[in-house]
Coordinates of C-alpha atoms in Angstrom, one line a residue:
Chain A
M681 CA 101.3 49.9 171.2
D682 CA 100.4 51.9 174.0
D683 CA 96.0 51.0 174.4
L684 CA 95.4 54.7 174.1
A685 CA 93.7 54.1 171.2
A686 CA 93.9 50.9 171.3
V687 CA 90.3 48.7 170.2
A688 CA 89.9 44.9 170.7
P689 CA 91.2 42.1 168.9
L690 CA 89.6 41.3 165.5
A691 CA 87.1 38.4 164.9
G692 CA 88.7 37.5 162.2
G693 CA 92.3 38.8 162.3
G694 CA 93.1 39.4 165.6
F695 CA 95.3 41.7 166.5
I696 CA 95.2 45.6 167.9
V697 CA 96.0 48.9 165.8
D698 CA 96.2 52.1 167.0
V699 CA 94.3 54.9 165.3
G700 CA 97.6 57.8 166.3
D701 CA 100.6 54.8 164.6
F702 CA 98.6 55.5 160.7
N703 CA 98.9 58.2 158.7
G704 CA 96.7 58.0 156.1
P705 CA 94.7 54.5 155.1
L706 CA 98.0 54.2 152.8
D707 CA 100.0 53.2 155.9
L708 CA 95.9 51.8 157.0
L709 CA 96.4 49.4 153.8
L710 CA 100.0 48.3 154.5
S711 CA 100.0 47.3 157.5
L712 CA 97.4 45.3 156.5
I713 CA 99.1 43.7 153.8
R714 CA 102.0 42.9 156.4
D715 CA 100.0 41.6 159.4
E716 CA 98.2 38.9 156.9
K717 CA 101.6 38.3 154.8
I718 CA 99.7 39.0 151.8
D719 CA 102.6 39.7 148.4
I720 CA 101.9 43.2 147.5
Y721 CA 102.4 41.9 144.2
D722 CA 99.4 39.6 144.2
I723 CA 96.5 41.4 146.2
P724 CA 93.7 39.0 146.8
I725 CA 91.6 41.7 146.7
A726 CA 88.5 40.6 148.1
R727 CA 89.6 39.5 151.1
V728 CA 91.8 42.3 151.4
C729 CA 88.6 45.5 151.3
E730 CA 86.3 43.2 153.3
Q731 CA 89.0 43.8 156.3
F732 CA 89.7 47.6 155.3
L733 CA 86.6 48.2 156.2
V734 CA 86.5 46.4 159.0
R735 CA 89.4 48.6 160.0
M736 CA 87.9 51.5 158.7
R737 CA 84.9 50.8 161.3
D738 CA 86.3 50.2 163.9
L739 CA 89.6 52.5 164.2
A740 CA 86.2 55.0 163.9
L741 CA 87.7 56.4 160.3
N742 CA 84.1 56.1 159.3
E743 CA 84.3 59.9 158.3
A744 CA 87.7 60.1 157.4
A745 CA 87.3 61.3 153.7
E746 CA 90.4 60.0 152.7
Y747 CA 89.6 56.1 153.9
L748 CA 86.7 56.4 152.2
E749 CA 87.8 57.0 149.0
M750 CA 90.2 54.1 149.0
A751 CA 86.6 51.9 150.2
A752 CA 85.9 52.7 147.0
R753 CA 88.3 52.6 145.0
L754 CA 89.1 49.0 146.7
L755 CA 85.3 48.0 146.4
R756 CA 85.8 49.8 142.4
I757 CA 89.0 47.1 141.7
K758 CA 87.3 44.4 142.9
A759 CA 83.7 44.8 141.6
H760 CA 86.8 44.4 137.7
M761 CA 88.3 41.7 139.4
L762 CA 84.6 39.9 138.9
L763 CA 85.0 40.5 135.2
P764 CA 84.9 37.4 133.2
R765 CA 88.7 37.0 131.4
H766 CA 89.1 35.4 128.1
D767 CA 91.8 32.5 128.4
G768 CA 94.8 33.3 127.2
Q769 CA 94.9 37.1 127.3
D770 CA 97.8 37.9 127.7
N771 CA 97.4 41.5 128.1
W772 CA 95.0 41.6 130.6
D773 CA 95.5 45.2 132.4
D774 CA 95.1 43.9 135.8
P775 CA 92.5 46.7 138.0
R776 CA 94.8 46.8 141.1
A777 CA 98.3 47.0 139.2
E778 CA 97.8 51.1 139.9
L779 CA 97.6 50.2 143.9
V780 CA 99.7 48.8 144.2
R781 CA 102.3 51.7 142.5
R782 CA 100.9 53.7 143.9
L783 CA 101.4 51.0 147.5
L784 CA 105.3 50.4 146.3
E785 CA 105.8 54.2 146.1
Y786 CA 104.5 54.4 149.7
Q787 CA 106.7 51.9 151.2
Q788 CA 109.2 53.3 149.2
M789 CA 108.9 56.3 151.1
R790 CA 109.1 55.2 154.4
E791 CA 112.0 53.8 154.1
V792 CA 113.2 57.1 153.6
V793 CA 111.6 58.3 156.9
D794 CA 112.9 55.1 158.1
V795 CA 116.0 57.0 157.1
L796 CA 115.0 60.1 158.3
E797 CA 114.2 59.6 161.1
R798 CA 117.5 57.4 162.5
L799 CA 119.9 60.7 160.5
G800 CA 116.9 63.0 162.2
E801 CA 117.3 61.6 166.0
D802 CA 121.3 61.0 165.3
R803 CA 121.8 65.0 165.1
R804 CA 118.7 65.4 168.2
N805 CA 121.3 64.4 170.1
R806 CA 124.4 67.3 169.4
F807 CA 123.6 70.3 170.7
A808 CA 125.3 74.2 168.3
R809 CA 126.6 76.5 169.7
S810 CA 123.0 78.6 170.9
Y811 CA 125.5 81.5 172.6
S812 CA 125.3 84.5 169.6
P813 CA 128.8 86.1 170.5
E814 CA 127.9 90.7 169.4
L815 CA 129.3 89.1 165.5
A816 CA 126.9 86.8 164.5
P817 CA 126.0 86.1 161.7
P818 CA 123.6 88.6 159.3
P819 CA 120.4 87.2 158.2
Q820 CA 121.3 87.7 155.4
A821 CA 124.5 87.8 152.8
P822 CA 125.6 92.0 152.3
L823 CA 124.0 93.8 149.9
A824 CA 126.5 95.9 148.1
L825 CA 124.8 98.6 147.3
S826 CA 126.0 101.8 146.1
L827 CA 124.4 105.5 145.2
A828 CA 125.6 105.2 141.3
E829 CA 123.7 101.5 140.9
L830 CA 120.5 103.3 142.0
L831 CA 120.8 106.2 140.1
L832 CA 121.5 104.4 137.3
A833 CA 118.0 102.4 137.8
V834 CA 116.5 105.7 138.2
D835 CA 117.6 107.6 134.9
R836 CA 116.6 103.7 133.2
V837 CA 113.5 104.0 134.5
L838 CA 112.5 107.5 133.4
R839 CA 113.8 106.8 129.6
A840 CA 111.2 104.1 130.1
A841 CA 108.3 106.8 131.6
R842 CA 109.1 108.4 128.6
K843 CA 107.7 106.4 126.5
P844 CA 103.3 107.5 126.2
T845 CA 102.5 105.1 128.1
L846 CA 99.7 103.3 125.5
H847 CA 96.6 102.1 126.7
E848 CA 94.1 100.5 125.5
V849 CA 90.1 99.9 125.8
I850 CA 88.4 96.5 126.5
S851 CA 85.7 95.6 128.0
R852 CA 85.3 96.2 131.6
S853 CA 85.9 91.6 132.0
L854 CA 86.6 91.0 136.6
D855 CA 90.2 90.9 137.4
V856 CA 90.2 87.6 139.9
D857 CA 93.3 88.0 139.9
G858 CA 93.3 91.2 141.1
A859 CA 90.9 90.9 143.5
I860 CA 93.6 87.0 144.1
I861 CA 96.1 90.1 144.6
T862 CA 94.7 93.0 147.2
V863 CA 93.0 90.0 148.8
R864 CA 96.1 88.3 149.7
A865 CA 97.6 91.9 150.9
V866 CA 95.6 92.6 153.0
L867 CA 96.0 89.1 154.6
A868 CA 100.2 90.4 154.9
L869 CA 98.8 93.6 156.9
R870 CA 96.6 91.9 159.5
A871 CA 95.1 87.9 160.0
M872 CA 91.5 89.3 159.6
A873 CA 89.7 90.9 157.5
R874 CA 85.9 91.9 156.6
W875 CA 84.5 91.9 153.3
R876 CA 85.0 95.9 153.8
D877 CA 88.3 95.4 153.6
V878 CA 88.6 94.1 150.1
I879 CA 86.2 96.2 148.9
R880 CA 85.7 100.3 148.0
P881 CA 83.2 101.2 149.4
D882 CA 80.0 102.1 146.2
P883 CA 81.9 98.9 143.9
E884 CA 80.9 97.7 140.6
P885 CA 79.0 94.6 140.2
W886 CA 82.5 93.0 138.2
E887 CA 84.0 94.6 140.9
V888 CA 82.0 92.6 143.9
L889 CA 81.8 89.1 141.5
S890 CA 85.9 89.5 141.6
C891 CA 86.2 89.6 144.6
L892 CA 84.0 87.0 145.5
L893 CA 85.0 84.2 142.8
A894 CA 88.9 85.8 144.9
L895 CA 87.7 84.5 148.2
L896 CA 86.3 81.1 147.0
E897 CA 89.2 80.4 145.6
L898 CA 91.9 81.1 147.5
A899 CA 89.6 79.1 150.7
K900 CA 89.9 76.4 147.9
R901 CA 93.6 77.0 147.8
N902 CA 93.2 77.3 151.9
E903 CA 94.9 80.6 152.2
L904 CA 92.1 81.9 154.2
R905 CA 88.8 80.6 155.2
L906 CA 85.6 81.8 155.7
A907 CA 82.8 83.0 157.7
Q908 CA 79.6 84.6 158.7
L909 CA 78.8 84.0 162.7
K910 CA 75.2 84.7 162.5
P911 CA 73.1 84.5 159.1
F912 CA 73.5 89.2 157.1
A913 CA 76.9 89.2 159.3
D914 CA 79.7 90.7 158.4
V915 CA 81.6 87.3 156.8
E916 CA 84.9 86.9 158.8
I917 CA 88.1 86.5 156.3
R918 CA 90.9 84.6 157.9
R919 CA 94.2 84.5 156.6
E920 CA 95.0 80.9 157.2
F921 CA 98.8 80.2 155.3
A922 CA 101.1 82.0 156.4
G923 CA 103.3 81.2 153.4
E924 CA 101.2 82.7 151.0
A925 CA 101.4 86.4 151.8
A926 CA 101.7 88.8 149.7
Chain B
M1483 CA 141.3 66.1 179.5
N1484 CA 139.3 64.3 182.6
S1485 CA 135.1 63.7 182.2
L1486 CA 133.7 66.0 184.2
A1487 CA 135.9 68.6 182.7
K1488 CA 134.5 67.2 179.1
L1489 CA 131.0 67.5 180.2
L1490 CA 131.4 71.4 182.0
E1491 CA 132.5 71.7 177.9
A1492 CA 129.8 70.3 176.4
A1493 CA 127.0 72.3 178.2
L1494 CA 129.3 75.8 178.1
F1495 CA 129.2 75.3 175.0
A1496 CA 125.2 74.2 174.0
S1497 CA 124.4 76.9 176.7
P1498 CA 122.9 80.5 175.4
R1499 CA 123.7 82.2 178.4
P1500 CA 127.0 82.4 180.9
I1501 CA 126.5 79.3 183.6
P1502 CA 126.7 79.8 187.3
T1503 CA 129.8 77.5 189.1
D1504 CA 126.8 76.5 191.7
E1505 CA 124.4 75.1 188.5
L1506 CA 127.5 73.4 186.4
A1507 CA 128.2 71.4 189.8
V1508 CA 123.9 70.2 188.9
L1509 CA 125.8 68.6 185.2
D1510 CA 126.7 65.6 187.8
R1511 CA 125.5 65.5 190.8
E1512 CA 129.1 63.1 192.4
A1513 CA 130.9 65.4 191.9
S1514 CA 132.5 67.8 194.9
P1515 CA 133.0 71.5 194.3
A1516 CA 136.0 70.7 194.0
A1517 CA 136.3 68.4 191.8
V1518 CA 134.0 70.7 189.0
Q1519 CA 135.7 73.8 190.1
A1520 CA 139.3 71.5 188.7
A1521 CA 137.1 70.4 186.0
L1522 CA 137.1 74.9 185.3
E1523 CA 140.7 74.5 185.8
E1524 CA 141.3 72.3 183.2
I1525 CA 139.7 73.4 181.1
R1526 CA 141.2 76.7 181.0
E1527 CA 144.6 75.5 181.1
H1528 CA 144.1 73.3 178.5
Y1529 CA 142.5 76.4 176.4
D1530 CA 145.6 78.7 176.7
V1531 CA 148.7 76.2 176.9
D1532 CA 148.1 74.3 173.7
G1533 CA 146.7 76.4 171.9
H1534 CA 143.0 77.1 171.5
G1535 CA 140.7 80.0 169.6
V1536 CA 139.0 80.0 171.9
E1537 CA 138.9 80.5 175.5
L1538 CA 137.6 79.7 179.5
V1539 CA 136.5 83.2 180.6
E1540 CA 134.3 84.2 183.9
Q1541 CA 131.8 87.0 182.9
G1542 CA 128.4 88.0 183.6
G1543 CA 127.6 86.5 186.3
G1544 CA 129.4 82.8 185.0
W1545 CA 131.4 80.6 183.0
Q1546 CA 131.7 81.2 179.1
I1547 CA 134.2 80.1 176.2
L1548 CA 134.7 82.5 174.7
T1549 CA 136.1 83.2 170.5
R1550 CA 139.5 84.7 171.7
P1551 CA 139.7 88.8 170.9
E1552 CA 142.4 88.1 168.3
Y1553 CA 140.1 86.6 166.1
T1554 CA 137.3 88.5 166.4
E1555 CA 138.2 91.1 163.8
A1556 CA 139.0 87.9 160.9
I1557 CA 135.5 86.4 161.9
E1558 CA 133.5 89.3 161.7
R1559 CA 135.6 91.2 157.6
A1560 CA 134.8 87.6 156.7
Q1561 CA 130.9 87.6 158.0
M1562 CA 131.2 91.4 155.7
A1563 CA 132.6 90.0 152.7
V1564 CA 131.0 86.6 152.4
R1565 CA 129.4 86.7 148.9
P1566 CA 128.0 90.0 149.2
T1567 CA 125.1 89.7 146.7
R1568 CA 123.7 93.1 144.6
L1569 CA 120.5 93.8 144.2
S1570 CA 118.8 92.6 141.1
G1571 CA 118.8 96.1 138.1
A1572 CA 114.8 94.8 138.3
A1573 CA 114.8 95.0 141.9
L1574 CA 117.7 98.4 141.6
E1575 CA 114.7 99.9 139.6
T1576 CA 112.2 99.2 141.9
L1577 CA 113.3 100.9 144.6
A1578 CA 114.6 104.0 142.2
I1579 CA 110.7 104.7 142.2
I1580 CA 109.9 103.7 145.1
A1581 CA 112.8 105.9 146.6
Y1582 CA 111.3 109.4 144.0
R1583 CA 107.3 108.7 143.9
Q1584 CA 106.5 107.0 148.0
P1585 CA 104.5 106.5 149.8
I1586 CA 103.6 104.1 146.1
G1587 CA 101.2 101.3 145.3
R1588 CA 101.9 98.2 143.6
A1589 CA 100.0 99.3 141.1
D1590 CA 101.6 102.2 139.8
I1591 CA 104.9 101.4 139.6
A1592 CA 104.1 98.3 137.3
E1593 CA 102.2 101.7 135.5
I1594 CA 106.3 102.2 135.4
R1595 CA 108.3 99.4 135.2
G1596 CA 105.3 97.6 132.5
V1597 CA 105.4 94.7 134.5
D1598 CA 104.6 93.8 138.3
A1599 CA 106.9 94.0 140.5
G1600 CA 105.2 91.5 143.5
A1601 CA 107.9 89.6 144.3
I1602 CA 110.7 92.0 143.9
L1603 CA 108.0 93.7 146.6
K1604 CA 108.7 90.9 148.7
S1605 CA 112.5 90.4 148.4
L1606 CA 112.7 94.6 149.0
L1607 CA 110.3 93.7 152.3
E1608 CA 112.5 91.5 153.0
R1609 CA 116.0 92.5 153.2
G1610 CA 114.1 96.2 154.9
L1611 CA 115.3 98.4 152.6
I1612 CA 110.9 99.8 152.0
E1613 CA 108.0 99.5 154.4
V1614 CA 104.6 99.6 153.8
V1615 CA 104.0 103.2 155.1
A1616 CA 100.6 103.6 154.1
R1617 CA 97.5 102.2 152.8
G1618 CA 95.8 104.2 150.4
E1619 CA 92.7 105.1 148.5
G1620 CA 90.8 103.6 146.0
L1621 CA 89.7 99.8 145.2
G1622 CA 91.1 97.1 148.2
R1623 CA 92.7 100.0 150.0
P1624 CA 96.0 98.9 148.4
L1625 CA 99.5 99.0 150.3
M1626 CA 101.9 102.2 149.5
Y1627 CA 105.6 101.8 150.5
G1628 CA 108.1 104.0 151.5
T1629 CA 112.0 103.7 151.9
S1630 CA 112.9 101.8 155.1
P1631 CA 116.2 104.0 157.5
L1632 CA 117.4 101.1 156.2
F1633 CA 118.0 102.1 152.6
L1634 CA 118.9 105.3 153.6
E1635 CA 121.8 103.5 156.5
Q1636 CA 122.8 101.6 152.8
F1637 CA 123.4 104.8 150.5
A1638 CA 124.5 106.8 153.6
L1639 CA 122.1 109.4 153.3
R1640 CA 121.4 111.1 156.4
H1641 CA 117.9 111.8 154.8
L1642 CA 115.8 111.4 151.3
E1643 CA 116.3 115.0 150.1
E1644 CA 119.6 114.2 150.1
L1645 CA 118.9 111.5 147.2
P1646 CA 120.2 114.0 144.1
R1647 CA 116.5 115.8 142.2
V1648 CA 115.3 114.6 139.6
D1649 CA 116.4 117.6 137.2
E1650 CA 120.6 117.0 137.9
L1651 CA 120.6 112.3 138.0
A1652 CA 121.8 113.6 133.8
I1653 CA 125.2 115.7 135.8
A1654 CA 124.9 113.3 138.9
L1655 CA 125.1 110.2 136.3
R1656 CA 127.2 111.2 133.5
R1657 CA 129.7 112.7 136.9
E1658 CA 130.3 108.7 137.9
P1659 CA 129.2 106.8 134.5
Q1660 CA 129.1 103.1 136.8
P1661 CA 128.7 100.1 134.9
L1662 CA 126.6 97.4 136.5
Chain C
M450 CA 147.0 73.9 166.8
N451 CA 148.7 76.1 164.5
S452 CA 148.2 79.5 163.9
L453 CA 145.5 79.1 161.0
A454 CA 143.7 76.0 162.9
K455 CA 143.0 78.6 165.6
L456 CA 141.7 81.2 163.5
L457 CA 139.0 78.4 162.3
E458 CA 138.2 77.6 165.7
A459 CA 137.3 80.9 166.8
A460 CA 135.4 80.9 163.3
L461 CA 133.4 77.0 163.4
F462 CA 132.4 78.1 166.9
A463 CA 131.2 81.9 167.3
S464 CA 128.9 80.8 164.7
P465 CA 126.1 78.3 165.2
R466 CA 125.5 77.7 161.4
P467 CA 127.9 75.0 159.3
I468 CA 130.3 77.2 157.7
P469 CA 131.3 75.6 154.1
T470 CA 134.7 75.8 153.7
D471 CA 134.6 78.4 150.7
E472 CA 133.7 80.6 153.4
L473 CA 136.4 79.2 155.6
A474 CA 139.3 80.5 153.0
V475 CA 137.8 84.0 153.2
L476 CA 138.9 84.1 157.6
D477 CA 142.6 83.9 155.4
R478 CA 143.3 84.6 151.8
E479 CA 147.2 83.4 152.7
A480 CA 146.2 80.2 153.4
S481 CA 145.8 78.0 150.1
P482 CA 142.7 75.4 149.9
A483 CA 144.9 72.4 151.4
A484 CA 145.7 74.3 154.6
V485 CA 142.9 74.6 155.1
Q486 CA 141.7 70.4 154.6
A487 CA 144.6 70.1 156.8
A488 CA 143.3 73.1 159.4
L489 CA 139.9 71.3 159.9
E490 CA 141.9 67.8 159.7
E491 CA 143.8 68.9 162.0
I492 CA 141.0 70.7 164.1
R493 CA 139.0 67.2 164.3
E494 CA 141.9 65.6 165.1
H495 CA 142.9 67.2 168.5
Y496 CA 139.0 67.0 169.2
D497 CA 138.4 63.3 169.2
V498 CA 142.8 62.6 170.4
D499 CA 143.1 64.8 172.9
G500 CA 139.4 64.2 174.9
H501 CA 137.3 67.1 174.1
G502 CA 133.1 67.5 174.9
V503 CA 133.0 68.4 171.3
E504 CA 133.3 67.3 167.8
L505 CA 134.6 68.9 164.3
V506 CA 131.7 67.3 161.5
E507 CA 130.8 68.5 158.3
Q508 CA 127.6 68.3 157.4
G509 CA 124.3 70.6 156.5
G510 CA 126.6 71.8 153.5
G511 CA 130.0 72.7 156.2
W512 CA 131.6 72.5 159.4
Q513 CA 129.8 72.8 163.0
I514 CA 131.1 72.1 165.9
L515 CA 129.0 70.2 167.5
T516 CA 128.6 68.7 171.7
R517 CA 129.1 64.4 171.8
P518 CA 125.9 63.5 172.1
E519 CA 127.2 61.6 176.0
Y520 CA 126.4 64.7 176.8
T521 CA 123.1 65.1 176.0
E522 CA 121.3 64.8 178.6
A523 CA 123.0 65.4 181.3
I524 CA 122.5 69.0 180.1
E525 CA 119.0 68.4 178.9
R526 CA 119.0 66.9 181.7
A527 CA 120.5 70.0 184.1
Q528 CA 117.6 72.8 181.4
M529 CA 120.5 74.5 179.6
A530 CA 119.9 73.4 176.7
V531 CA 116.9 71.9 174.6
R532 CA 116.6 69.3 171.5
P533 CA 114.3 69.8 169.1
T534 CA 111.3 68.5 169.7
R535 CA 110.4 64.8 168.0
L536 CA 109.2 66.3 163.7
S537 CA 106.1 63.5 163.2
G538 CA 105.3 60.4 160.9
A539 CA 103.2 63.1 159.0
A540 CA 106.3 65.4 158.9
L541 CA 109.0 62.7 158.2
E542 CA 106.9 61.6 154.9
T543 CA 106.1 65.2 153.7
L544 CA 110.0 66.0 154.8
A545 CA 111.3 62.1 152.6
I546 CA 108.6 63.4 148.9
I547 CA 109.8 66.6 149.4
A548 CA 113.4 65.9 149.8
Y549 CA 113.2 62.5 145.9
R550 CA 110.6 64.7 144.4
Q551 CA 111.9 68.9 144.8
P552 CA 110.0 70.6 143.3
I553 CA 107.3 69.2 143.9
G554 CA 103.4 71.1 145.4
R555 CA 101.2 69.9 147.9
A556 CA 98.9 68.2 145.1
D557 CA 101.4 66.0 144.4
I558 CA 102.7 65.7 147.5
A559 CA 98.7 64.6 148.5
E560 CA 99.3 61.8 145.6
I561 CA 101.9 60.2 147.4
R562 CA 100.3 59.8 150.8
G563 CA 96.7 59.6 150.2
V564 CA 96.1 62.3 153.1
D565 CA 96.0 66.1 153.1
A566 CA 99.6 68.1 153.6
G567 CA 98.8 71.4 154.1
A568 CA 98.6 71.8 158.2
I569 CA 102.3 69.8 157.9
L570 CA 103.7 72.5 155.3
K571 CA 103.2 74.9 157.4
S572 CA 104.7 73.5 160.2
L573 CA 107.8 72.1 157.6
L574 CA 107.9 76.2 156.8
E575 CA 107.8 77.5 160.5
R576 CA 110.7 75.5 160.9
G577 CA 112.9 76.4 159.1
L578 CA 113.6 72.9 157.7
I579 CA 111.4 73.7 153.2
E580 CA 112.0 76.4 151.3
V581 CA 109.3 77.6 148.6
V582 CA 111.5 76.9 145.3
A583 CA 109.4 77.7 142.3
R584 CA 105.5 78.5 141.1
G585 CA 104.4 75.6 139.6
E586 CA 102.8 76.0 136.2
G587 CA 98.3 74.9 135.9
L588 CA 95.6 76.5 137.4
G589 CA 96.7 78.7 140.6
R590 CA 100.1 78.9 140.3
P591 CA 100.7 77.0 142.4
L592 CA 103.3 76.9 145.7
M593 CA 106.4 74.7 144.9
Y594 CA 108.4 72.7 148.2
G595 CA 111.9 72.0 148.7
T596 CA 114.5 71.0 151.3
S597 CA 116.2 73.8 153.1
P598 CA 119.5 74.3 154.0
L599 CA 118.4 74.1 157.7
F600 CA 117.5 70.6 156.4
L601 CA 120.9 69.3 155.7
E602 CA 121.7 70.2 158.4
Q603 CA 119.7 68.9 161.6
F604 CA 119.9 65.8 159.3
A605 CA 123.0 65.4 159.1
L606 CA 124.0 65.5 156.0
R607 CA 126.5 66.7 154.0
H608 CA 123.8 67.4 150.1
L609 CA 121.5 65.9 148.9
E610 CA 123.3 62.5 147.4
E611 CA 124.1 60.8 150.9
L612 CA 120.3 60.1 151.2
P613 CA 120.0 56.4 150.0
R614 CA 119.9 56.9 145.8
V615 CA 115.5 55.2 145.4
D616 CA 117.6 51.9 143.8
E617 CA 119.1 51.6 146.9
L618 CA 115.8 50.5 148.4
A619 CA 113.2 48.4 149.5
I620 CA 114.2 45.0 147.7
A621 CA 110.2 45.1 146.1
L622 CA 111.3 47.8 144.9
R623 CA 113.6 46.2 142.5
R624 CA 111.4 43.2 140.3
E625 CA 109.6 46.3 139.2
P626 CA 111.4 49.7 139.4
Q627 CA 109.6 53.6 140.8
P628 CA 111.1 56.1 140.0
L629 CA 110.6 57.6 143.4

């Protein structure tokens, strides 16, 4: 471990940790269990909880929501453990069970990470040919298309379209899905948009509401970010996640 | 091959461009220019005498391993033959609508087909058969799609006017009843 | 090498990606699968016995010629090729979860890791190691991710089944087997 983010040895533990080494609260918890040589199936929850809080403080992780959530979870389990148990009761639900399951699952995944790391490193040390000759393979398998196919498709469309289109008249409700499609389409074209790009001029109230709900929903899904630089300024809609493009 | 020749072979294989002789010398500072030259000769001879599908050539300001010309045709042919994909019926329909109605937006396509074509539009865009050609009027200024130059190329058309007119279609279809 | 082996060598040389056996067979329609297999063996043996800077490996769903690891450092030092950057621990975690649980959505990945992986998913998508393979059920129809062919290639796997089975993992888990 380097000394970049290292902290001084702790009074109780006597070890040095590095924030950069942890990939989350489960990772931190697992390293704690390893360092303290704790049996994962019988975690002394009070001690572990205390250690976890100490490490959080020393690593300045107090602000990180996921660590706070884990701390709360540990405190809750600790409280459950203190509830009186009746002697001879076989079907006691160990309040640690869920945590143990998650830790084991996480540990298993870390093992896979070790395997991947080894395999990936091995492959990284070999070069494939990078020169692309004139006959570079097509990015996609070539298409087999014929005009006849296209025309048959036109025919199908025409036949289907000849059926009379019946419109069902319903009272206007919100169309959030439609607004989501619109916003995605706009953001597929440009990384940043403004309110007036995603809504038509003189919108009806239901359109404004639909669009607003769509923006909030997409922001929640991390597809975009909303920002207003100053009060009453234009709201900026920024694309966040390329994978979600229209 | 000797170890310098093997190193040079690996470097020539991994490099995206031809490597000049003096740059090859950087690979092994112990090696004299004469040794590098000899190693290159060894590789070249090995490829030629031993019977390989590749050869070592000096061109473009440096050394390069290239596939032998007698195999390029077979390789190109194989690449063309490799699993040519067909468009699905739904994709063809969408493409047909766009070809005849361009510029057209997603909502109008859905109106004609009776189902939404979002995923199909995306894949047609990815295949380069259609393009976003404009923004429409109305709610959210929808994207308007049209066919691309590649579309014409794929169907061996010089321009869009070569597509049969809709009233000609029935005849054209009867004349060429191709199963999909 | 025989003429089929030379043809296969040329094709393998021309491709930066692994070529599946059945695609290699397309190169010469006269050749039987056994002949193709024998020719591949001949190339492999030739590279190994004769002393080459490259070798033939079967991985990533196909066959690929790669440089031997002992030359990597010299090639990189001479700036003739660059190794891809190493993936972070967090990225490998996410990749491991996706490899074993695909198709899986962002929320389930976060549940297992205890941390959100939004930014990591994006960079794995950009590197082409994962793909959107489906849309899940439920609110907002979340994107479901799976590993890509490039994943197999970059981790030198012939197929996903080459990853250790869950019951081959940690001893701790044998006491209380959990499906990963």
